[in-house]
mmCIF file of C-alpha atoms in Angstrom:
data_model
loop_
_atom_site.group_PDB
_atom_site.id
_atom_site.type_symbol
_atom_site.label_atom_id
_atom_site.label_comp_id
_atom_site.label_asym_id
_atom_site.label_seq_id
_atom_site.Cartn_x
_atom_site.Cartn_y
_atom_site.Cartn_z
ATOM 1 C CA UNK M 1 84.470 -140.712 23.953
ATOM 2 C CA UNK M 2 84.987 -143.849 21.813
ATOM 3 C CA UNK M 3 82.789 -146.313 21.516
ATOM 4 C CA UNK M 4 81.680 -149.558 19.658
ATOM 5 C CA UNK M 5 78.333 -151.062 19.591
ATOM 6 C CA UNK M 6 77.084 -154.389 19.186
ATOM 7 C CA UNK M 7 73.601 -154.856 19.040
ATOM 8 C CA UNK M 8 73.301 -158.219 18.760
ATOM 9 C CA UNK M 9 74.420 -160.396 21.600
ATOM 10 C CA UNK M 10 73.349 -163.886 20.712
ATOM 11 C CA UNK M 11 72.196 -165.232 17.672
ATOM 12 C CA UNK M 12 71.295 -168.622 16.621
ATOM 13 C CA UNK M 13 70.963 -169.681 13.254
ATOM 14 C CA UNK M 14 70.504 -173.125 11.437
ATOM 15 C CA UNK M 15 73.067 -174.016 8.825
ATOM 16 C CA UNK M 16 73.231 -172.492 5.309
ATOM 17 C CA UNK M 17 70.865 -169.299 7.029
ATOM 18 C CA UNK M 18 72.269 -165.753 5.881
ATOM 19 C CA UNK M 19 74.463 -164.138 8.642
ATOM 20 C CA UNK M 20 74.388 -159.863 9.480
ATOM 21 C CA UNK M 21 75.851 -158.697 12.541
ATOM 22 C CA UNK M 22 76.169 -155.165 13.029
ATOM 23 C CA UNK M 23 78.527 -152.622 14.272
ATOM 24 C CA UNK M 24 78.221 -149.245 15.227
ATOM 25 C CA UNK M 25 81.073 -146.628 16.066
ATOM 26 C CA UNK M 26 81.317 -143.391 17.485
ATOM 27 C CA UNK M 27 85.001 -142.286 16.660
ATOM 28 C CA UNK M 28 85.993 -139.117 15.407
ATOM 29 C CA UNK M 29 88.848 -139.324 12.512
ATOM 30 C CA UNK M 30 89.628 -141.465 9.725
ATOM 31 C CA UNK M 31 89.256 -144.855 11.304
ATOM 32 C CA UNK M 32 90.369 -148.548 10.508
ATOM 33 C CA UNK M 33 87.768 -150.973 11.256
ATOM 34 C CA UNK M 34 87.704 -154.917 12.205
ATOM 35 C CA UNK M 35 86.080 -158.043 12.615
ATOM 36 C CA UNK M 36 87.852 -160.666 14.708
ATOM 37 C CA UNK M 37 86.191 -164.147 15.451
ATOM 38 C CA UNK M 38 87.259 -166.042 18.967
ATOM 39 C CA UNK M 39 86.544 -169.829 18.323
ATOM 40 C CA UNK M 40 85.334 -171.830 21.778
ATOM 41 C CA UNK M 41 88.454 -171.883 23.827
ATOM 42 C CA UNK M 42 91.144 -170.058 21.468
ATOM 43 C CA UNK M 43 92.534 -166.738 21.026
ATOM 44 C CA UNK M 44 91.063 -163.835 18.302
ATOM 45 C CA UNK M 45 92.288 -164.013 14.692
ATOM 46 C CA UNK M 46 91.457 -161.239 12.428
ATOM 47 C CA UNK M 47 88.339 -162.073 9.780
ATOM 48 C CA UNK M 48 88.558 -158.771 7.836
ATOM 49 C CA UNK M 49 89.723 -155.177 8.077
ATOM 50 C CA UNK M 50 88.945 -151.921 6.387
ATOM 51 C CA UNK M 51 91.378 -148.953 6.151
ATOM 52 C CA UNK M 52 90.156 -147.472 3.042
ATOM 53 C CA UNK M 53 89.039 -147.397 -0.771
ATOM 54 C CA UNK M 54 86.419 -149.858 -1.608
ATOM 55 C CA UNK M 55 83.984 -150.090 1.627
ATOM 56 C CA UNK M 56 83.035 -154.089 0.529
ATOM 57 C CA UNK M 57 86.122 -155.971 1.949
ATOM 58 C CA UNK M 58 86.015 -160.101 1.922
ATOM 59 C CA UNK M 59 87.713 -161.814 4.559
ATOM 60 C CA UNK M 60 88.466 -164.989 5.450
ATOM 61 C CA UNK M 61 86.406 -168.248 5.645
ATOM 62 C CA UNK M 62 83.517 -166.345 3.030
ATOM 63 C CA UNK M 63 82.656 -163.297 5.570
ATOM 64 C CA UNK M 64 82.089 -159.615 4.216
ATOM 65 C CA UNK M 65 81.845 -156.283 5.567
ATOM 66 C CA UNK M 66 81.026 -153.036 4.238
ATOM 67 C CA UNK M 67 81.869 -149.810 5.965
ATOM 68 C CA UNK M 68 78.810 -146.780 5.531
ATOM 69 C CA UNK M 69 80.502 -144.389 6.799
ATOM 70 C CA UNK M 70 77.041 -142.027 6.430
ATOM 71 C CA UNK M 71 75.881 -144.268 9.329
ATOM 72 C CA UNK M 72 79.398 -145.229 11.367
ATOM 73 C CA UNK M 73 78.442 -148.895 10.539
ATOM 74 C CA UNK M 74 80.263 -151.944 9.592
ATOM 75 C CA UNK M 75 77.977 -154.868 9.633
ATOM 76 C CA UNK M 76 79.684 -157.998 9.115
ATOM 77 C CA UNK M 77 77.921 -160.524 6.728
ATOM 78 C CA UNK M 78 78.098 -164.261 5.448
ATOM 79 C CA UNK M 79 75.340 -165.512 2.263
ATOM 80 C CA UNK M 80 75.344 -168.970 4.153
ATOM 81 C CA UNK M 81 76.985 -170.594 7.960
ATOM 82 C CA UNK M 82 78.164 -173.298 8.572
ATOM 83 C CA UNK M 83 78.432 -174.917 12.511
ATOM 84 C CA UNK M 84 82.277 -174.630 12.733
ATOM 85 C CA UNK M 85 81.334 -170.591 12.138
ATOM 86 C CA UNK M 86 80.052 -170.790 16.025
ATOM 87 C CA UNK M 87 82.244 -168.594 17.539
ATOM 88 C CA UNK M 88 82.165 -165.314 18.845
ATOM 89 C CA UNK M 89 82.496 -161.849 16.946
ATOM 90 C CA UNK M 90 83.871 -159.014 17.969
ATOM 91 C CA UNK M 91 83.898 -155.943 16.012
ATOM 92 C CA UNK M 92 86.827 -153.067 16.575
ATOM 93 C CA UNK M 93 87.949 -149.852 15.412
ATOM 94 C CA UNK M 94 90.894 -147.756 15.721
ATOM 95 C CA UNK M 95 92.322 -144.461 14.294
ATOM 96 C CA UNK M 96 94.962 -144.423 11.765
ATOM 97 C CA UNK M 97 97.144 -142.130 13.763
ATOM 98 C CA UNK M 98 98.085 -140.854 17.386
ATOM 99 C CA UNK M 99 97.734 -143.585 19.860
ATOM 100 C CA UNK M 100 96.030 -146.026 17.754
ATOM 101 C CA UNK M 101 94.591 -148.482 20.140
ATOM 102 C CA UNK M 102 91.817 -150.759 19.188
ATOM 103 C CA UNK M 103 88.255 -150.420 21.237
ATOM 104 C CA UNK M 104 86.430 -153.544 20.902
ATOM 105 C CA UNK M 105 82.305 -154.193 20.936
ATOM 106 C CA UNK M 106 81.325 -156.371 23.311
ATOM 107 C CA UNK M 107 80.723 -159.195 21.111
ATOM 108 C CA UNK M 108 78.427 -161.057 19.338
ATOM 109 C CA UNK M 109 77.775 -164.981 20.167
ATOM 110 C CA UNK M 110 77.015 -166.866 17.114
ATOM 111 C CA UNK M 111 75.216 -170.492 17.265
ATOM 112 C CA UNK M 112 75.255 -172.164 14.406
ATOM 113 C CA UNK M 113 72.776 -175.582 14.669
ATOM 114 C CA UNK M 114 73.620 -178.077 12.436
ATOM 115 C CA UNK O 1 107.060 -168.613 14.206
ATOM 116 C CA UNK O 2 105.444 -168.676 17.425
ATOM 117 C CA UNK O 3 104.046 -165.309 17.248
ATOM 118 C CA UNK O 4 102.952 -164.141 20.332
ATOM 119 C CA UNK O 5 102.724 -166.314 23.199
ATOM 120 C CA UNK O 6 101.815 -166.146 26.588
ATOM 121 C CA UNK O 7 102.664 -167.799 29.918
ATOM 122 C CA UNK O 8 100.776 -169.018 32.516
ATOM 123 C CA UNK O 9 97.875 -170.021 30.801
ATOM 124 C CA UNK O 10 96.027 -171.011 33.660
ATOM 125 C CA UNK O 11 96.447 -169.605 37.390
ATOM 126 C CA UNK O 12 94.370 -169.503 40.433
ATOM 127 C CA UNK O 13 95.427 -166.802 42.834
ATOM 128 C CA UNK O 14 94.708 -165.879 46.602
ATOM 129 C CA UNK O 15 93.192 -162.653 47.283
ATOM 130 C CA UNK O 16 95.954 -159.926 48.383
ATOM 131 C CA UNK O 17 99.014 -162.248 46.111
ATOM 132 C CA UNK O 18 101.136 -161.091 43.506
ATOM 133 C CA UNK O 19 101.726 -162.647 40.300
ATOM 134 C CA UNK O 20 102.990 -161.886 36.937
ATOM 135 C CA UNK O 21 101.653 -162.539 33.659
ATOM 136 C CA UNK O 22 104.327 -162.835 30.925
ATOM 137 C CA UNK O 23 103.893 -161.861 27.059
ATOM 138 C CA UNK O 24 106.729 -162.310 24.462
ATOM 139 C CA UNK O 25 106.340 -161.813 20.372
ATOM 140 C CA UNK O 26 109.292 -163.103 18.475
ATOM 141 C CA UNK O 27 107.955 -160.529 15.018
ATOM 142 C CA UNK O 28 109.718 -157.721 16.095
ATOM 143 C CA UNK O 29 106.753 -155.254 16.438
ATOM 144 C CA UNK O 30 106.867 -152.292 18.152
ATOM 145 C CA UNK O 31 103.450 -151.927 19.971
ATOM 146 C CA UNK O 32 102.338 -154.254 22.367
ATOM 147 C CA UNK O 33 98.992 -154.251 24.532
ATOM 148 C CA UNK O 34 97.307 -155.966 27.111
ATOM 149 C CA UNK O 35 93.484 -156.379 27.203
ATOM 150 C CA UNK O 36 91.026 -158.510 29.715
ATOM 151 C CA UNK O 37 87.911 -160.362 28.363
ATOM 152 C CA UNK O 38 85.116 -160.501 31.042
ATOM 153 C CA UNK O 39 81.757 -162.259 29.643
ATOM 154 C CA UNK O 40 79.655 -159.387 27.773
ATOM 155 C CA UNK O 41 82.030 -156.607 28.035
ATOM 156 C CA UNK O 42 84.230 -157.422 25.287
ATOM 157 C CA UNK O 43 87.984 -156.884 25.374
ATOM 158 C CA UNK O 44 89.159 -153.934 27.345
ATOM 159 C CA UNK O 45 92.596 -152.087 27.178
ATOM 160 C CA UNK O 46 94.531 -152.363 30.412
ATOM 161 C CA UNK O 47 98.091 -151.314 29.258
ATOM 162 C CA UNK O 48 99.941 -150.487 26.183
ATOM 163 C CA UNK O 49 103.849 -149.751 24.952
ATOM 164 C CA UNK O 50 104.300 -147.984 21.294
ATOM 165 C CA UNK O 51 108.014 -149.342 21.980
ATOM 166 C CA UNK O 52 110.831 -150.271 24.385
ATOM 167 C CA UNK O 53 110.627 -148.148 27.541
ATOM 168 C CA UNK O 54 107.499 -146.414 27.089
ATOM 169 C CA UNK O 55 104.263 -147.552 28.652
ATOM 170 C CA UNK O 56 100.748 -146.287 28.992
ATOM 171 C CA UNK O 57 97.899 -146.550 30.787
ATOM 172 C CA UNK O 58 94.907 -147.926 28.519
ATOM 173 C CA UNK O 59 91.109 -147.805 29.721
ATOM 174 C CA UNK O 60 91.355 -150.355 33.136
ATOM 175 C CA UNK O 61 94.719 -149.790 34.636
ATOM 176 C CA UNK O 62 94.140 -149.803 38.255
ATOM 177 C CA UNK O 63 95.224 -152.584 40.103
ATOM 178 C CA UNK O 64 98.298 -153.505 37.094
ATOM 179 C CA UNK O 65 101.878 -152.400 36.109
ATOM 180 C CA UNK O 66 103.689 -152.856 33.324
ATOM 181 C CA UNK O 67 107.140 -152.317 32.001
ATOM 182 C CA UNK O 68 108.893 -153.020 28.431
ATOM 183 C CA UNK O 69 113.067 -153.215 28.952
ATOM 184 C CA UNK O 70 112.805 -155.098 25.250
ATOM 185 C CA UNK O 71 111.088 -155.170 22.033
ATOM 186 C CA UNK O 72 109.592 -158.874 22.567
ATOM 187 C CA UNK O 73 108.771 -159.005 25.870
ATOM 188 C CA UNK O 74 105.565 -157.081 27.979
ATOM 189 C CA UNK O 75 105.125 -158.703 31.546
ATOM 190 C CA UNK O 76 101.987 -157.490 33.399
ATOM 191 C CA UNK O 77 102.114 -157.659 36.953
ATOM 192 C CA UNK O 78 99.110 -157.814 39.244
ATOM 193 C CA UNK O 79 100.413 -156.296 42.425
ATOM 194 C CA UNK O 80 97.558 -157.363 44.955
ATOM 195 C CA UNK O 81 94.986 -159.817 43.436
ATOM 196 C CA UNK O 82 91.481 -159.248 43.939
ATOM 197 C CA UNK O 83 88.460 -161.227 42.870
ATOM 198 C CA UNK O 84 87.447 -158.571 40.681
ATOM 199 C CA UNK O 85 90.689 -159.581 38.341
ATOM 200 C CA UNK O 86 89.101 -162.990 37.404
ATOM 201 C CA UNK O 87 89.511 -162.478 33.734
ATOM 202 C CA UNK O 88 91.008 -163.916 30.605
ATOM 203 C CA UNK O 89 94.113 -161.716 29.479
ATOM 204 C CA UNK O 90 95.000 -161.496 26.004
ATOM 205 C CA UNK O 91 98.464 -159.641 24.861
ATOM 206 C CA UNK O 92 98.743 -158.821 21.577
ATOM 207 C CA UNK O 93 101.360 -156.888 19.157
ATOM 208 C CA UNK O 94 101.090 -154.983 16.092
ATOM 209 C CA UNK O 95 103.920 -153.966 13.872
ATOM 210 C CA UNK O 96 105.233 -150.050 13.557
ATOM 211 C CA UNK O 97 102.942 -147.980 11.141
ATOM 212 C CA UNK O 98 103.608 -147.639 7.561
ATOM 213 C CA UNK O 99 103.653 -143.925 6.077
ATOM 214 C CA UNK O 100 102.514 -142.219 9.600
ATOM 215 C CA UNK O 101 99.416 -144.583 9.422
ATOM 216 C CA UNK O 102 98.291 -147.483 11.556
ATOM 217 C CA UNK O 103 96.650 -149.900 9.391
ATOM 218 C CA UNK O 104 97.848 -153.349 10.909
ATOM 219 C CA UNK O 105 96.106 -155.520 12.324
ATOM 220 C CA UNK O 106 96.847 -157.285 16.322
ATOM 221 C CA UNK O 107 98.705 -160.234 16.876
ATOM 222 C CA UNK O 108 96.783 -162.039 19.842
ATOM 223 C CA UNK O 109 98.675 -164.150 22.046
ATOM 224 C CA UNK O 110 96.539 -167.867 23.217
ATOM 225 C CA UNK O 111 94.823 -165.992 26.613
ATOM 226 C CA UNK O 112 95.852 -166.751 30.262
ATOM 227 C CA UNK O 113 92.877 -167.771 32.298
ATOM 228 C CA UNK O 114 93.187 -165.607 35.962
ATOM 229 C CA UNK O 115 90.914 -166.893 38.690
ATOM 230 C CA UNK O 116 91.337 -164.635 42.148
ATOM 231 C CA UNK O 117 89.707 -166.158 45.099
#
């Protein structure tokens, strides 16, 4: 079965600190994967995706991501946070064809202290 | 555009009520989906539609129907609320796929908050 892994459930950083969270998948096929961020008390917006050629995608807002697919990651990254990144993270994958829903981690909370 | 948006967003329910949840996207898409957010399990599939009239079950069904007479609109219904459907319900959309391939991303609607006493 499908799954998604998030390792890291809360993490608390100071400002300007360096950001990884990981993501794991077990999924067989050729996959799409995502990072979505939920701000405190909205909705999820999409940070980044990958569907294919180069496995370093940017997103949004200065995040990164880079699909190994040797080890079914996709750890999502940032050089430097800022507080308004506290949020949470959720990390998703689906397959590029037959049903194609999206499985979600369980999230990652992120605490940024100014 | 509004995008996807969702009505009630707040609701407090009696064990053994009804209710239904309502989900509308003005962007045309074809696939819609309904997930619930419960603190440290992430966002689970309940129900999806790959288009007008067809509906499937996604990974938590029991205890919700759904139906899809349009594009735009996805209604969930709760039949008979139980405390264990205290949850925050996101529906989201996606557009068709392009080439045989589903590469686009979901369109989350703003949540509606479900408490079940």
């Amino acid at each position: 079965a499908q799954s998604v892994s998030q390792h890291n459930h809360h993490v608390i950083l100071s400002e300007a600190a360096s950001l990884e969270l990981g993501c794991n998948y077990s999924y067989g096929g050729t996959v799409n994967l995502f990072w979505y961020v939920q701000y405190p008390g909205q909705h999820l917006q999409l940070l980044l995706k990958y569907f294919s050629g180069d496995p370093l995608v940017k997103g949004i807002k200065g995040f990164e991501a880079e699909f190994i697919k040797s080890k079914f990651s996709f750890n999502l990254r940032k050089p430097s946070v800022q507080w308004s990144d506290t949020a949470e993270y959720f990390c998703a994958v689906n397959r590029q064809t037959g049903a194609n829903n999206l499985f979600f981690g369980t999230g990652t909370r992120l605490t940024v202290i100014p | 555009n509004a995008g996807v948006t969702q009505t009630p967003k707040f609701q407090v329910l009696k064990t053994g009520q009804s209710m239904t949840l309502q989900c509308a996207q003005d962007m045309n898409h074809e696939y819609m989906s309904w997930y619930r957010q419960d603190p440290g399990m992430g966002l689970r599939l309940i129900h999806y539609s790959v288009g007008a009239g067809i509906t499937d079950q996604g990974e938590v069904p029991n205890g919700y129907n759904v139906s899809r007479s349009t594009t735009e609109d996805f209604p969930l219904r709760l039949l008979s609320a139980a405390p264990s459907q205290t949850s925050v319900y996101f529906c989201a959309s996606r557009d068709r796929t392009s080439g045989g391939l589903n590469t686009g991303e979901l369109f989350f609607g703003e949540g509606s908050r479900l408490t079940v006493l």
